[in-house]
């Protein structure tokens, strides 16, 4: 048994992966042979991931706020607390906060020697994200 007290510093989401202000707290980080990692991620309003994919998929569980997610070629979806999103293996996508609301979600990833947890691609442009605010002006109403 190993207890990690609540003393690990919150990490700022790197600009190579995110647009805007994102904060990451590690929830699960067991060493191999475990493949699972989990992070609690806070996205400030307007913040989002870059386009990316997960070789072994990802589950996201929304705990607070209002957010958006989209898979390449699909519609932008509004996600709220209690919603669970499965991004399938290698499905290109992004997720993040609504323009005027933060979101907090638990992100559960898998990785092993042959598969990184994520492969990061290009940023979600303001134009791509702006479509969200137009399409979802009802987010906060
Ligand atoms: Mn993802």
PDB file of C-alpha atoms and ligand atoms in Angstrom:
ATOM      1  CA  UNK A   1       0.000   0.000   0.000  1.00  0.00           C
ATOM      2  CA  UNK A   2       1.173   3.483  -0.790  1.00  0.00           C
ATOM      3  CA  UNK A   3      -0.490   6.667   0.380  1.00  0.00           C
ATOM      4  CA  UNK A   4       0.367   9.901  -1.404  1.00  0.00           C
ATOM      5  CA  UNK A   5      -0.795  12.828   0.692  1.00  0.00           C
ATOM      6  CA  UNK A   6      -2.263  15.866  -0.925  1.00  0.00           C
ATOM      7  CA  UNK A   7       1.065  17.612  -1.336  1.00  0.00           C
ATOM      8  CA  UNK A   8       1.828  17.297  -5.021  1.00  0.00           C
ATOM      9  CA  UNK A   9       1.823  20.657  -6.737  1.00  0.00           C
ATOM     10  CA  UNK A  10      -0.790  21.405  -9.333  1.00  0.00           C
ATOM     11  CA  UNK A  11       0.852  21.461 -12.755  1.00  0.00           C
ATOM     12  CA  UNK A  12       0.158  24.101 -15.367  1.00  0.00           C
ATOM     13  CA  UNK A  13      -0.945  22.502 -18.644  1.00  0.00           C
ATOM     14  CA  UNK A  14       1.860  23.030 -21.157  1.00  0.00           C
ATOM     15  CA  UNK A  15       1.278  25.312 -24.149  1.00  0.00           C
ATOM     16  CA  UNK A  16       2.326  22.500 -26.467  1.00  0.00           C
ATOM     17  CA  UNK A  17      -0.847  20.683 -25.462  1.00  0.00           C
ATOM     18  CA  UNK A  18      -3.369  23.365 -24.457  1.00  0.00           C
ATOM     19  CA  UNK A  19      -4.727  26.780 -25.374  1.00  0.00           C
ATOM     20  CA  UNK A  20      -5.530  28.984 -22.385  1.00  0.00           C
ATOM     21  CA  UNK A  21      -5.124  28.272 -18.684  1.00  0.00           C
ATOM     22  CA  UNK A  22      -5.300  24.626 -17.696  1.00  0.00           C
ATOM     23  CA  UNK A  23      -4.318  23.062 -14.360  1.00  0.00           C
ATOM     24  CA  UNK A  24      -3.627  19.386 -13.792  1.00  0.00           C
ATOM     25  CA  UNK A  25      -3.718  17.379 -10.555  1.00  0.00           C
ATOM     26  CA  UNK A  26      -2.489  13.797 -10.680  1.00  0.00           C
ATOM     27  CA  UNK A  27      -5.091  11.334  -9.386  1.00  0.00           C
ATOM     28  CA  UNK A  28      -3.538   8.009 -10.340  1.00  0.00           C
ATOM     29  CA  UNK A  29      -0.004   7.304 -11.524  1.00  0.00           C
ATOM     30  CA  UNK A  30       0.791   3.729 -10.636  1.00  0.00           C
ATOM     31  CA  UNK A  31       4.036   2.339 -12.065  1.00  0.00           C
ATOM     32  CA  UNK A  32       4.185  -0.477 -14.624  1.00  0.00           C
ATOM     33  CA  UNK A  33       2.677  -3.039 -14.984  1.00  0.00           C
ATOM     34  CA  UNK A  34      -0.279  -0.719 -14.419  1.00  0.00           C
ATOM     35  CA  UNK A  35      -1.265   1.070 -17.615  1.00  0.00           C
ATOM     36  CA  UNK A  36      -3.785   3.446 -16.099  1.00  0.00           C
ATOM     37  CA  UNK A  37      -3.268   7.081 -15.262  1.00  0.00           C
ATOM     38  CA  UNK A  38      -5.853   9.597 -14.172  1.00  0.00           C
ATOM     39  CA  UNK A  39      -5.735  13.359 -13.896  1.00  0.00           C
ATOM     40  CA  UNK A  40      -8.186  15.940 -12.614  1.00  0.00           C
ATOM     41  CA  UNK A  41      -8.035  18.765 -15.132  1.00  0.00           C
ATOM     42  CA  UNK A  42      -9.334  22.319 -14.629  1.00  0.00           C
ATOM     43  CA  UNK A  43      -9.850  24.350 -17.805  1.00  0.00           C
ATOM     44  CA  UNK A  44     -10.517  28.047 -17.287  1.00  0.00           C
ATOM     45  CA  UNK A  45     -13.213  29.598 -19.535  1.00  0.00           C
ATOM     46  CA  UNK A  46     -12.152  29.391 -23.179  1.00  0.00           C
ATOM     47  CA  UNK A  47      -9.304  26.960 -22.486  1.00  0.00           C
ATOM     48  CA  UNK A  48      -9.106  23.721 -24.431  1.00  0.00           C
ATOM     49  CA  UNK A  49      -6.792  20.951 -25.502  1.00  0.00           C
ATOM     50  CA  UNK A  50      -5.123  20.926 -28.872  1.00  0.00           C
ATOM     51  CA  UNK A  51      -6.399  18.385 -31.336  1.00  0.00           C
ATOM     52  CA  UNK A  52      -5.007  15.046 -30.197  1.00  0.00           C
ATOM     53  CA  UNK A  53      -5.610  11.325 -30.037  1.00  0.00           C
ATOM     54  CA  UNK A  54      -5.067   8.506 -27.552  1.00  0.00           C
ATOM     55  CA  UNK A  55      -3.656   5.250 -28.884  1.00  0.00           C
ATOM     56  CA  UNK A  56      -5.558   3.279 -26.226  1.00  0.00           C
ATOM     57  CA  UNK A  57      -8.530   5.608 -25.897  1.00  0.00           C
ATOM     58  CA  UNK A  58      -9.569   7.940 -23.078  1.00  0.00           C
ATOM     59  CA  UNK A  59     -12.501   8.324 -20.733  1.00  0.00           C
ATOM     60  CA  UNK A  60     -13.409  11.780 -19.458  1.00  0.00           C
ATOM     61  CA  UNK A  61     -15.864  12.296 -16.583  1.00  0.00           C
ATOM     62  CA  UNK A  62     -17.149  15.824 -15.999  1.00  0.00           C
ATOM     63  CA  UNK A  63     -17.299  16.853 -12.343  1.00  0.00           C
ATOM     64  CA  UNK A  64     -17.966  20.596 -12.546  1.00  0.00           C
ATOM     65  CA  UNK A  65     -18.823  23.412 -14.928  1.00  0.00           C
ATOM     66  CA  UNK A  66     -19.719  23.315 -18.603  1.00  0.00           C
ATOM     67  CA  UNK A  67     -17.470  22.159 -21.413  1.00  0.00           C
ATOM     68  CA  UNK A  68     -17.250  21.268 -25.046  1.00  0.00           C
ATOM     69  CA  UNK A  69     -15.804  18.370 -26.980  1.00  0.00           C
ATOM     70  CA  UNK A  70     -15.586  17.400 -30.616  1.00  0.00           C
ATOM     71  CA  UNK A  71     -14.237  14.563 -32.664  1.00  0.00           C
ATOM     72  CA  UNK A  72     -12.779  15.398 -36.084  1.00  0.00           C
ATOM     73  CA  UNK A  73     -15.634  15.737 -38.549  1.00  0.00           C
ATOM     74  CA  UNK A  74     -18.321  15.649 -35.870  1.00  0.00           C
ATOM     75  CA  UNK A  75     -20.442  18.327 -34.203  1.00  0.00           C
ATOM     76  CA  UNK A  76     -19.274  20.250 -31.133  1.00  0.00           C
ATOM     77  CA  UNK A  77     -21.010  18.733 -28.097  1.00  0.00           C
ATOM     78  CA  UNK A  78     -21.789  20.408 -24.766  1.00  0.00           C
ATOM     79  CA  UNK A  79     -20.782  18.324 -21.732  1.00  0.00           C
ATOM     80  CA  UNK A  80     -21.903  18.820 -18.160  1.00  0.00           C
ATOM     81  CA  UNK A  81     -21.302  17.304 -14.701  1.00  0.00           C
ATOM     82  CA  UNK A  82     -22.057  13.601 -14.650  1.00  0.00           C
ATOM     83  CA  UNK A  83     -21.460  13.229 -18.381  1.00  0.00           C
ATOM     84  CA  UNK A  84     -18.921  10.592 -19.362  1.00  0.00           C
ATOM     85  CA  UNK A  85     -17.183  10.749 -22.729  1.00  0.00           C
ATOM     86  CA  UNK A  86     -15.313   7.869 -24.321  1.00  0.00           C
ATOM     87  CA  UNK A  87     -12.815   8.928 -26.963  1.00  0.00           C
ATOM     88  CA  UNK A  88     -12.064   5.786 -28.868  1.00  0.00           C
ATOM     89  CA  UNK A  89      -8.552   4.610 -29.709  1.00  0.00           C
ATOM     90  CA  UNK A  90      -6.903   6.945 -32.233  1.00  0.00           C
ATOM     91  CA  UNK A  91     -10.024   9.097 -32.580  1.00  0.00           C
ATOM     92  CA  UNK A  92      -8.856  12.651 -33.270  1.00  0.00           C
ATOM     93  CA  UNK A  93     -10.605  15.086 -30.913  1.00  0.00           C
ATOM     94  CA  UNK A  94     -10.393  17.996 -28.489  1.00  0.00           C
ATOM     95  CA  UNK A  95     -12.078  18.873 -25.193  1.00  0.00           C
ATOM     96  CA  UNK A  96     -12.200  21.906 -22.961  1.00  0.00           C
ATOM     97  CA  UNK A  97     -14.197  24.622 -21.274  1.00  0.00           C
ATOM     98  CA  UNK A  98     -17.118  26.552 -22.686  1.00  0.00           C
ATOM     99  CA  UNK A  99     -16.249  30.135 -23.682  1.00  0.00           C
ATOM    100  CA  UNK A 100     -17.679  31.605 -20.488  1.00  0.00           C
ATOM    101  CA  UNK A 101     -17.592  28.682 -18.051  1.00  0.00           C
ATOM    102  CA  UNK A 102     -14.786  26.612 -16.591  1.00  0.00           C
ATOM    103  CA  UNK A 103     -14.911  22.861 -16.689  1.00  0.00           C
ATOM    104  CA  UNK A 104     -13.368  20.272 -14.405  1.00  0.00           C
ATOM    105  CA  UNK A 105     -13.041  16.730 -15.657  1.00  0.00           C
ATOM    106  CA  UNK A 106     -11.368  13.536 -14.609  1.00  0.00           C
ATOM    107  CA  UNK A 107      -9.337  12.129 -17.504  1.00  0.00           C
ATOM    108  CA  UNK A 108      -8.497   8.429 -17.455  1.00  0.00           C
ATOM    109  CA  UNK A 109      -5.780   7.304 -19.854  1.00  0.00           C
ATOM    110  CA  UNK A 110      -3.873   4.151 -20.621  1.00  0.00           C
ATOM    111  CA  UNK A 111      -0.316   3.823 -21.841  1.00  0.00           C
ATOM    112  CA  UNK A 112       2.342   1.143 -22.128  1.00  0.00           C
ATOM    113  CA  UNK A 113       5.772   0.710 -23.673  1.00  0.00           C
ATOM    114  CA  UNK A 114       4.254   0.604 -27.148  1.00  0.00           C
ATOM    115  CA  UNK A 115       1.591   3.293 -26.765  1.00  0.00           C
ATOM    116  CA  UNK A 116       1.921   6.850 -25.477  1.00  0.00           C
ATOM    117  CA  UNK A 117      -1.026   8.206 -23.497  1.00  0.00           C
ATOM    118  CA  UNK A 118      -1.593  10.931 -26.089  1.00  0.00           C
ATOM    119  CA  UNK A 119      -0.338  12.184 -29.408  1.00  0.00           C
ATOM    120  CA  UNK A 120      -0.644  15.964 -29.665  1.00  0.00           C
ATOM    121  CA  UNK A 121      -1.561  17.697 -32.918  1.00  0.00           C
ATOM    122  CA  UNK A 122      -2.376  21.263 -33.933  1.00  0.00           C
ATOM    123  CA  UNK A 123      -4.143  23.814 -31.708  1.00  0.00           C
ATOM    124  CA  UNK A 124      -7.901  24.239 -31.917  1.00  0.00           C
ATOM    125  CA  UNK A 125      -7.980  27.622 -33.625  1.00  0.00           C
ATOM    126  CA  UNK A 126     -10.145  30.481 -32.379  1.00  0.00           C
ATOM    127  CA  UNK A 127     -12.108  30.005 -35.582  1.00  0.00           C
ATOM    128  CA  UNK A 128     -12.726  26.324 -34.871  1.00  0.00           C
ATOM    129  CA  UNK A 129     -13.524  27.106 -31.243  1.00  0.00           C
ATOM    130  CA  UNK A 130     -15.496  30.220 -32.187  1.00  0.00           C
ATOM    131  CA  UNK A 131     -17.880  27.971 -34.033  1.00  0.00           C
ATOM    132  CA  UNK A 132     -18.576  26.523 -30.626  1.00  0.00           C
ATOM    133  CA  UNK A 133     -19.585  29.814 -29.085  1.00  0.00           C
ATOM    134  CA  UNK A 134     -21.891  30.563 -32.024  1.00  0.00           C
ATOM    135  CA  UNK A 135     -23.414  27.119 -32.084  1.00  0.00           C
ATOM    136  CA  UNK A 136     -23.748  27.011 -28.317  1.00  0.00           C
ATOM    137  CA  UNK A 137     -24.690  30.526 -27.296  1.00  0.00           C
ATOM    138  CA  UNK A 138     -27.271  28.750 -25.133  1.00  0.00           C
ATOM    139  CA  UNK A 139     -24.533  27.123 -23.032  1.00  0.00           C
ATOM    140  CA  UNK A 140     -25.026  29.418 -20.063  1.00  0.00           C
ATOM    141  CA  UNK A 141     -28.711  30.225 -20.508  1.00  0.00           C
TER     142      UNK A 141
HETATM  143 MN1  LIG B   1      -8.401  13.556 -25.035  1.00  0.00          MN
END
